[in-house]
mmCIF file of C-alpha atoms and ligand atoms in Angstrom:
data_model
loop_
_atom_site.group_PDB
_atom_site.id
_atom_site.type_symbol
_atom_site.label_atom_id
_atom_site.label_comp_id
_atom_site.label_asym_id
_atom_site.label_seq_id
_atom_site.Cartn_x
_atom_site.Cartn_y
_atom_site.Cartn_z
ATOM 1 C CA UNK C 1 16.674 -5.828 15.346
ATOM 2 C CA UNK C 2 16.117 -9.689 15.555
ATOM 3 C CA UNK C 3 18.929 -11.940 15.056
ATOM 4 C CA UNK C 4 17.838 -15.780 14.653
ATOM 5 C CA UNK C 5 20.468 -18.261 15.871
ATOM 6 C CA UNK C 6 20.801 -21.498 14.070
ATOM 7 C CA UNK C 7 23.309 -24.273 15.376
ATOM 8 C CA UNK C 8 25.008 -27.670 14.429
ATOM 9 C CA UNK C 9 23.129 -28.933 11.771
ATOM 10 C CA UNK C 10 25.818 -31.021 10.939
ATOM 11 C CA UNK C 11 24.639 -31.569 6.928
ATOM 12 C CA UNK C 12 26.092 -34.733 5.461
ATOM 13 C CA UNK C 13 26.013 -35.241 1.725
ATOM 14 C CA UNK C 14 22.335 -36.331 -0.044
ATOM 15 C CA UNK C 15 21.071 -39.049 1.633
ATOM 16 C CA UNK C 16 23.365 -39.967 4.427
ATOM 17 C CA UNK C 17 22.696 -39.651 7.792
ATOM 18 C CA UNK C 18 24.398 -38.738 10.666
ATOM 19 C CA UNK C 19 25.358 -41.097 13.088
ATOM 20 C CA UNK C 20 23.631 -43.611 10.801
ATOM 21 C CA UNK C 21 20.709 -42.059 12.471
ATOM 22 C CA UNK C 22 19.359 -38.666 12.076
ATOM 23 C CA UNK C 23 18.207 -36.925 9.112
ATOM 24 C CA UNK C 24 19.824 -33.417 9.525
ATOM 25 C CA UNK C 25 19.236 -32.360 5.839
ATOM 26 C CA UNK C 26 15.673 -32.971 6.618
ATOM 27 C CA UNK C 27 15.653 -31.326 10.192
ATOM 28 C CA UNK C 28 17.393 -28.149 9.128
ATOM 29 C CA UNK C 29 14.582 -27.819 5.885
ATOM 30 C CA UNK C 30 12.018 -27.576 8.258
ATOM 31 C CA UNK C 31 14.192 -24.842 10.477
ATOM 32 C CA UNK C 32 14.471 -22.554 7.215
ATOM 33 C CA UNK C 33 11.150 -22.947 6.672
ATOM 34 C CA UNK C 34 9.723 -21.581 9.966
ATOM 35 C CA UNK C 35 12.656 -19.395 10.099
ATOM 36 C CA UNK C 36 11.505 -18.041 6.369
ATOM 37 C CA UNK C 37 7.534 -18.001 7.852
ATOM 38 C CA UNK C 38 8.548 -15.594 11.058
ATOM 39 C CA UNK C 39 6.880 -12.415 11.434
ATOM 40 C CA UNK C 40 8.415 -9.886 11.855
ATOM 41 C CA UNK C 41 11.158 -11.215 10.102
ATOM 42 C CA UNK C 42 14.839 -12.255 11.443
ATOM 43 C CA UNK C 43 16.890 -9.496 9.802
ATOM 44 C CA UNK C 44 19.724 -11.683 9.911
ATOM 45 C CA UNK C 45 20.623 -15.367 10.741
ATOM 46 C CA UNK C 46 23.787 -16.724 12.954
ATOM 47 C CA UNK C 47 24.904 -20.479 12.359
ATOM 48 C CA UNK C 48 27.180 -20.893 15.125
ATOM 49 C CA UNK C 49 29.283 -24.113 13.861
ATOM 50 C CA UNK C 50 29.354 -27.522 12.831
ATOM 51 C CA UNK C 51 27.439 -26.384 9.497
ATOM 52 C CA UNK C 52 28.401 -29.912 8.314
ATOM 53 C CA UNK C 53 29.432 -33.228 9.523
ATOM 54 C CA UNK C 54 32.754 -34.031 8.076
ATOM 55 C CA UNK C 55 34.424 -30.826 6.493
ATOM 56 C CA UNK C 56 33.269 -32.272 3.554
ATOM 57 C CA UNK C 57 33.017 -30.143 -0.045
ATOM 58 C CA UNK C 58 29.621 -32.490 -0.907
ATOM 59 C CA UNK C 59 28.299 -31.559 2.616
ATOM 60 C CA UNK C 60 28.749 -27.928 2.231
ATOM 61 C CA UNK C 61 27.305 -27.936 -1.270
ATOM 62 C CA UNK C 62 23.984 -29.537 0.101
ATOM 63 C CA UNK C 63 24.235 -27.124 2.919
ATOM 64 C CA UNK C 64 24.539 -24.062 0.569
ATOM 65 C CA UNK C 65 20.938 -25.778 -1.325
ATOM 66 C CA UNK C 66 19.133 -26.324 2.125
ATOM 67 C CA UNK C 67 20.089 -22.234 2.816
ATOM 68 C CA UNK C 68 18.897 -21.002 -0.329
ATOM 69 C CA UNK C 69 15.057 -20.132 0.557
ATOM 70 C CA UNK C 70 16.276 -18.119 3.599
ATOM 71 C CA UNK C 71 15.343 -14.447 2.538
ATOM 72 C CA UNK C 72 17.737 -12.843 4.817
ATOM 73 C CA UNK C 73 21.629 -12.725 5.623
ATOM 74 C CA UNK C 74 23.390 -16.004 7.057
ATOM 75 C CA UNK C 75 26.522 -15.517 8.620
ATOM 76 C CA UNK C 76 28.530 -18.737 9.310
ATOM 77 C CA UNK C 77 31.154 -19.391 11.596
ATOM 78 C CA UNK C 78 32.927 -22.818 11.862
ATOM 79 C CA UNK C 79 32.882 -25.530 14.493
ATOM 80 C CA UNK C 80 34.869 -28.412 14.769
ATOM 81 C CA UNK C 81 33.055 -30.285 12.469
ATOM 82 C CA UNK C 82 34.003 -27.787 9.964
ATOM 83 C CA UNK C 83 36.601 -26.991 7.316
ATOM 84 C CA UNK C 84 37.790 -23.766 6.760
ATOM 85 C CA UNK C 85 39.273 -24.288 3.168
ATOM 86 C CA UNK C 86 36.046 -26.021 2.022
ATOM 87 C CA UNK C 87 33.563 -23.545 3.951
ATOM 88 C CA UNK C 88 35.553 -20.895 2.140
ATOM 89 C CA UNK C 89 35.314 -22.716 -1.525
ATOM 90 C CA UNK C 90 31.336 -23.139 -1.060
ATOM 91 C CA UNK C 91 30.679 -20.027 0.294
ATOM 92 C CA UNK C 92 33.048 -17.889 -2.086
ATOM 93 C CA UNK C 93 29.992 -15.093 -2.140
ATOM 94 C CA UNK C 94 29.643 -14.457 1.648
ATOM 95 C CA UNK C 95 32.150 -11.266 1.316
ATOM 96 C CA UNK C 96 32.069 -10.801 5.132
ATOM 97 C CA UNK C 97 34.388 -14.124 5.377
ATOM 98 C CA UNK C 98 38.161 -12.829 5.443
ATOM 99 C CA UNK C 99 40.556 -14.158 2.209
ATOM 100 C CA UNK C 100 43.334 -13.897 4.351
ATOM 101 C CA UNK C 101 44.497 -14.801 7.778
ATOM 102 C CA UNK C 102 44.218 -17.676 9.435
ATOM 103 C CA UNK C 103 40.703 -17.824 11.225
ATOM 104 C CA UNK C 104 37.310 -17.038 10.083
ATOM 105 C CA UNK C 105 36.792 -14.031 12.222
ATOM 106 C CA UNK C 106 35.246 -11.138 11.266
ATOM 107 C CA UNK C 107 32.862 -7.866 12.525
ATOM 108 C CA UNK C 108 29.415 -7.066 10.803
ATOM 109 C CA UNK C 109 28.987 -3.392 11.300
ATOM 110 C CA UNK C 110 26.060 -2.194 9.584
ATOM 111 C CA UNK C 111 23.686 -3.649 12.107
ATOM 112 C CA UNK C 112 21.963 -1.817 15.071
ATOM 113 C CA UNK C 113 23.890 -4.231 17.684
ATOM 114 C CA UNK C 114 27.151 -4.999 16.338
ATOM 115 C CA UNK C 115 28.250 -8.633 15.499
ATOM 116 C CA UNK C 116 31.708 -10.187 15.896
ATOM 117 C CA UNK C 117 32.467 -13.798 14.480
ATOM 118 C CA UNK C 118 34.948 -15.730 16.260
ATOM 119 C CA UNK C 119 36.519 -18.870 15.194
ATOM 120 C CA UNK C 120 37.373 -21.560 17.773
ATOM 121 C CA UNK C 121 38.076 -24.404 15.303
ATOM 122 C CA UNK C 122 41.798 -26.608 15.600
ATOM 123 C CA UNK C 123 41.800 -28.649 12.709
ATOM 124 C CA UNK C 124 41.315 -32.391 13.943
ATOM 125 C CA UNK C 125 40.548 -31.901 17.079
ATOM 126 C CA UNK C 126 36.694 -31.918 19.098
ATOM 127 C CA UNK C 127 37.913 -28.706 21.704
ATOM 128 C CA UNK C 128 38.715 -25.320 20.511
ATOM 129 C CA UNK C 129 41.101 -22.988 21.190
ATOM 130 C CA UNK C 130 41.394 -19.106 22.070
ATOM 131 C CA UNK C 131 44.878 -18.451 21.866
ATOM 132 C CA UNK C 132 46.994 -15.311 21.645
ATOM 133 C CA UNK C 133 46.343 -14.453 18.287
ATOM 134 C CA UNK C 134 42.567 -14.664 18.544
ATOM 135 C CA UNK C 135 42.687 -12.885 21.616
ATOM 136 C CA UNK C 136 44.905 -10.163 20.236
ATOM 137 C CA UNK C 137 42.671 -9.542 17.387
ATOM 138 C CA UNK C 138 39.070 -9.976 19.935
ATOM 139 C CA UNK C 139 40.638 -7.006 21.935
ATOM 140 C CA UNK C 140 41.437 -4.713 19.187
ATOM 141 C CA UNK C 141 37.932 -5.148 17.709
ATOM 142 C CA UNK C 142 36.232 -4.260 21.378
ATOM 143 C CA UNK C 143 38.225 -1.677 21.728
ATOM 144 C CA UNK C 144 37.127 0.065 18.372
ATOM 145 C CA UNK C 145 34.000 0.090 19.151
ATOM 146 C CA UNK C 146 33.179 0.937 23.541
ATOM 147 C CA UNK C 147 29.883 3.024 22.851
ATOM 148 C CA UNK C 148 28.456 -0.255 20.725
ATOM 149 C CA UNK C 149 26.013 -2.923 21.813
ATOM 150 C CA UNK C 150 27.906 -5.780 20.900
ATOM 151 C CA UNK C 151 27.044 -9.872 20.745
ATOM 152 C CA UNK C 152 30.002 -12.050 20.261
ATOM 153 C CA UNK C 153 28.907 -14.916 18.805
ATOM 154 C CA UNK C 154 31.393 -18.441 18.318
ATOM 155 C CA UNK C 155 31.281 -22.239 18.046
ATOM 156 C CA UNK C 156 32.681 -23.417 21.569
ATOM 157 C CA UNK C 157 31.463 -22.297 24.762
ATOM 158 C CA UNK C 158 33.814 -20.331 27.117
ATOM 159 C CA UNK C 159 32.963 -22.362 30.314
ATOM 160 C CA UNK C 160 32.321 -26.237 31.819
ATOM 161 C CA UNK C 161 28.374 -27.222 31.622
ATOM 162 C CA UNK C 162 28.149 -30.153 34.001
ATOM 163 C CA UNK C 163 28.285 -32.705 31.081
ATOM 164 C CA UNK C 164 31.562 -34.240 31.241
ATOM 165 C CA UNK C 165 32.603 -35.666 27.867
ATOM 166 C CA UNK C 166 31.405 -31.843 26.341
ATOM 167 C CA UNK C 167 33.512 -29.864 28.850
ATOM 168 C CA UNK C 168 36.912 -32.453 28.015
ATOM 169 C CA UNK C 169 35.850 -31.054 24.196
ATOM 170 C CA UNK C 170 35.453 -27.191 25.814
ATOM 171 C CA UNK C 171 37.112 -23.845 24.704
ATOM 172 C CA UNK C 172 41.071 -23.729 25.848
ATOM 173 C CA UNK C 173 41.984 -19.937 26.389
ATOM 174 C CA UNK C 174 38.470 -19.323 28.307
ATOM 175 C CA UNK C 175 39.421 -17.612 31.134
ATOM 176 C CA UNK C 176 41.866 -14.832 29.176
ATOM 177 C CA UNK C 177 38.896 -14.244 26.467
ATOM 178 C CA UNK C 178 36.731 -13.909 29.797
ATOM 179 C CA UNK C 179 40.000 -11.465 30.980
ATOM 180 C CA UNK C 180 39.341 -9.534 27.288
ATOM 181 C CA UNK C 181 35.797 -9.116 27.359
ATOM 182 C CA UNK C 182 35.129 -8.297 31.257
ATOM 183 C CA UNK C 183 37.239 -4.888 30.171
ATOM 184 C CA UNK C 184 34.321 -4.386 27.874
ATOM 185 C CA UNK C 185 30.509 -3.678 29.248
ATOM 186 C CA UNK C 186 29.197 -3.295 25.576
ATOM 187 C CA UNK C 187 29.464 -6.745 25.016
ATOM 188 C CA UNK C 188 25.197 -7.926 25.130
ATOM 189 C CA UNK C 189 25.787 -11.404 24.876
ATOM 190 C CA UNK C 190 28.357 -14.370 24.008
ATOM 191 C CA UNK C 191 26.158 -17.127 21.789
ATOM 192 C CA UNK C 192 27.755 -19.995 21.117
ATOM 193 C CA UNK C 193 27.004 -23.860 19.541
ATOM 194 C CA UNK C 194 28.665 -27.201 20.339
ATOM 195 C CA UNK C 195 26.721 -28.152 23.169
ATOM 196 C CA UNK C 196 23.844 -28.763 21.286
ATOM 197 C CA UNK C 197 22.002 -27.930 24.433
ATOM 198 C CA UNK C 198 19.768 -24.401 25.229
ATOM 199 C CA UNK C 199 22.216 -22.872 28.277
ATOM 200 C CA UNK C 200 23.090 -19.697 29.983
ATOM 201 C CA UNK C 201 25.155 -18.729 32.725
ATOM 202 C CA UNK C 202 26.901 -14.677 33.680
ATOM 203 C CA UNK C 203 30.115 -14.938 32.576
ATOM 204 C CA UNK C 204 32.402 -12.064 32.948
ATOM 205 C CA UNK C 205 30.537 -9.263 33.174
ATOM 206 C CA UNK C 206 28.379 -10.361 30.349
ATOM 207 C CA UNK C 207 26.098 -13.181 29.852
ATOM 208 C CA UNK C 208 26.880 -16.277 27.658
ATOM 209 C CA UNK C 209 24.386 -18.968 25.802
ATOM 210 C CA UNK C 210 24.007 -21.480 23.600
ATOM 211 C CA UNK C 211 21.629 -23.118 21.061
ATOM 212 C CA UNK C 212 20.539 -25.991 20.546
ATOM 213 C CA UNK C 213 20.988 -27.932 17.540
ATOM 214 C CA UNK C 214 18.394 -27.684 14.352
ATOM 215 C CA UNK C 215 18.500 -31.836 14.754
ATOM 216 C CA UNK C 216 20.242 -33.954 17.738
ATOM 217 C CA UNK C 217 20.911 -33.030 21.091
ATOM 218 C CA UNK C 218 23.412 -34.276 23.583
ATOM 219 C CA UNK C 219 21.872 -35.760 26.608
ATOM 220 C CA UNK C 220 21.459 -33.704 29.216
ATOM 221 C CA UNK C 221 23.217 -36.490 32.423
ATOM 222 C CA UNK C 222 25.316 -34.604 34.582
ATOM 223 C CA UNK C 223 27.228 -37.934 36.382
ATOM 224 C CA UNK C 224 30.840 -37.699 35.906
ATOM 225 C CA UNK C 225 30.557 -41.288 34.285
ATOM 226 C CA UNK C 226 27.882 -40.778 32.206
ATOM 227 C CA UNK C 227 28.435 -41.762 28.630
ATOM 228 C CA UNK C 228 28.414 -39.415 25.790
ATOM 229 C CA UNK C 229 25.115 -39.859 23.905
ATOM 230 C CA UNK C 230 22.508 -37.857 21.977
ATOM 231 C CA UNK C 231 18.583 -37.567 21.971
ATOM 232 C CA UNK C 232 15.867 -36.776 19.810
ATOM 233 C CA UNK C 233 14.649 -33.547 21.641
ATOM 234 C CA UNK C 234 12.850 -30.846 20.236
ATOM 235 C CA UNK C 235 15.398 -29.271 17.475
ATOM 236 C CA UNK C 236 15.421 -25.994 18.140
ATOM 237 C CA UNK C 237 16.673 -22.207 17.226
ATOM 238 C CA UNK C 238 17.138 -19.461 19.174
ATOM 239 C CA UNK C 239 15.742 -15.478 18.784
ATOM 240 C CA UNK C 240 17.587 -12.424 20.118
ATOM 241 C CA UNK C 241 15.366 -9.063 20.063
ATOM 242 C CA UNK C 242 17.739 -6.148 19.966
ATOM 243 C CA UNK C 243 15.295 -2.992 21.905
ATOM 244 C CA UNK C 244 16.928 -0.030 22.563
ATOM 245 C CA UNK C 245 16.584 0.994 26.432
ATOM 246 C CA UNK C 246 16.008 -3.366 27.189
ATOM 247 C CA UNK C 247 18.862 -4.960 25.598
ATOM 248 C CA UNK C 248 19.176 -8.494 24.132
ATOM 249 C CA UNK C 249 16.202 -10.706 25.102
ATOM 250 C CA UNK C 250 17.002 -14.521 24.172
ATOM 251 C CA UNK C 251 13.697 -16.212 23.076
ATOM 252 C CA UNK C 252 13.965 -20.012 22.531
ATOM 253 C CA UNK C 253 11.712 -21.232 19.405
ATOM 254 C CA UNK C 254 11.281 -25.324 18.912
ATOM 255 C CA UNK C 255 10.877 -26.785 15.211
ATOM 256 C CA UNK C 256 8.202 -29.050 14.628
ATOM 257 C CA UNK C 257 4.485 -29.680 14.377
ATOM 258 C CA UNK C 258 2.409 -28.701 17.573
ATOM 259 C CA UNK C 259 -0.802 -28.302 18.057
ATOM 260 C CA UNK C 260 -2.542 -25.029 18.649
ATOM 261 C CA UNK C 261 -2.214 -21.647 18.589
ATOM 262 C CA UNK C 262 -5.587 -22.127 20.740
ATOM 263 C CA UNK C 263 -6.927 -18.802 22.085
ATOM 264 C CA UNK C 264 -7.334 -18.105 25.577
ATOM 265 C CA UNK C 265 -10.323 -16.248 25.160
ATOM 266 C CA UNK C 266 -13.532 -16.583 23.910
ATOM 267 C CA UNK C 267 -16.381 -13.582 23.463
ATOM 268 C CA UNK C 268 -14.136 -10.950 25.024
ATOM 269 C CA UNK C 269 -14.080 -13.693 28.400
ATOM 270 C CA UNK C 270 -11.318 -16.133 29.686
ATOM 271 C CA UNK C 271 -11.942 -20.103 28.480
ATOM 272 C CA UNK C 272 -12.755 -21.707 31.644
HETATM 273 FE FE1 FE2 O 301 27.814 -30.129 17.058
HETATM 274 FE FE1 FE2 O 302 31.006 -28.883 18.057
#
């Protein structure tokens, strides 16, 4: 199984930018594209948050269009960029989002490694939260399943990165969810957004890592004063092979134009 792992693309209605800067309609086109072009194919896609910039009906609309020539499953989760009422209105025919309850969580079980959606997002606020409720309803769907390889996959990032102003916006409840899951070995792999940064760490028993974003990325300037700020580094998606008797192995794939594929070899002998 391959699971592709697209992140804050933070789509702003037609022609506006983000930030007055960056194009991320345009960035996230050329994502689906190579994402479309893979083979073997990505049997499904995970957008781990801020889908789009402001919550905004016009900016999920336009991100529903720049979707549309993806040939596989998306599965969306919301970041704190998001909105869950408008998500919901857009995306009215993704029948794996719940109509009732108060988060966007939910499991996908027809897949060889199971996947379980968890929403982080507080409504006006940059952090997210993983409060009793969430972690009520994270245990109950681990413990269903104890014999399942399992990825967990969520906007904010259960643990501090270094990079000061992200970790005042980080995940509040971290250390119980790492309390839930650490009772579970099945879990594969938390994948998360937000940071707009390619990181892993162990966490818990498990491992835990994020994605860059399909368009901006946050500078990586680990001084404690260092001002929050983005860059225009490779956008980026991440690929997670599922093999049976290996596990989950995290491949990083940038977007863009680069030159090459060159071969290494020549008549059967090594280019020297
Ligand atoms: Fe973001
Ligand atoms: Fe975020």
């Amino acid at each position: 199984m391959i699971i592709a792992q697209i992140s804050d693309m933070h789509i702003r209605p037609h022609g506006q930018l983000a930030y007055r800067r960056v194009d991320t309609a345009r960035f996230l086109a050329r994502c689906v594209e190579q994402l479309a072009r893979m083979a073997p194919r990505p049997d499904v896609v995970l957008a781990t948050g801020d889908l789009v910039d402001a919550g905004h009906p016009d900016e999920y609309r336009h991100l529903r269009e720049l979707l549309a020539p993806l040939p596989m499953p998306v599965y969306l989760i919301p970041g704190n960029h998001d909105d869950r009422g408008a998500l919901i209105r857009e995306f009215g025919d993704h029948d794996y989002l719940p109509r009732a309850g108060r988060f966007l969580h939910y499991v996908l079980e027809q897949y060889p490694v199971r996947l379980v959606g968890l929403d982080t997002l507080v409504p006006g606020q940059g952090g997210g939260l993983m409060c009793e409720e969430r972690l009520a309803w994270l245990g109950a769907r681990l413990e269903e399943a104890p014999g399942r390889p399992t990825v967990i996959f969520m906007h904010h990032a259960p643990f501090l990165t270094g990079i000061a102003h992200m970790d005042r916006l980080g995940l509040e409840g971290a250390l119980a969810m790492g309390k839930v899951v650490e009772r579970h070995p099945q879990v594969e792999r938390v994948l998360c957004g937000h940071l707009h940064r390619p990181i892993q760490l162990r966490w818990h028993g498990t491992a835990v890592a994020t994605a860059p974003s399909t368009a901006h990325q946050v500078v990586l300037d680990l001084r404690e004063e260092a001002p929050l700020a983005f860059a225009m580094e490779p956008p980026a998606f991440l690929v997670h092979v599922w093999r049976e008797g290996t596990g989950l192995i995290s491949h990083t794939s940038y977007v863009g134009e680069f030159a090459g594929p060159y071969p290494f070899r020549e008549g059967g002998k090594l280019i020297e």
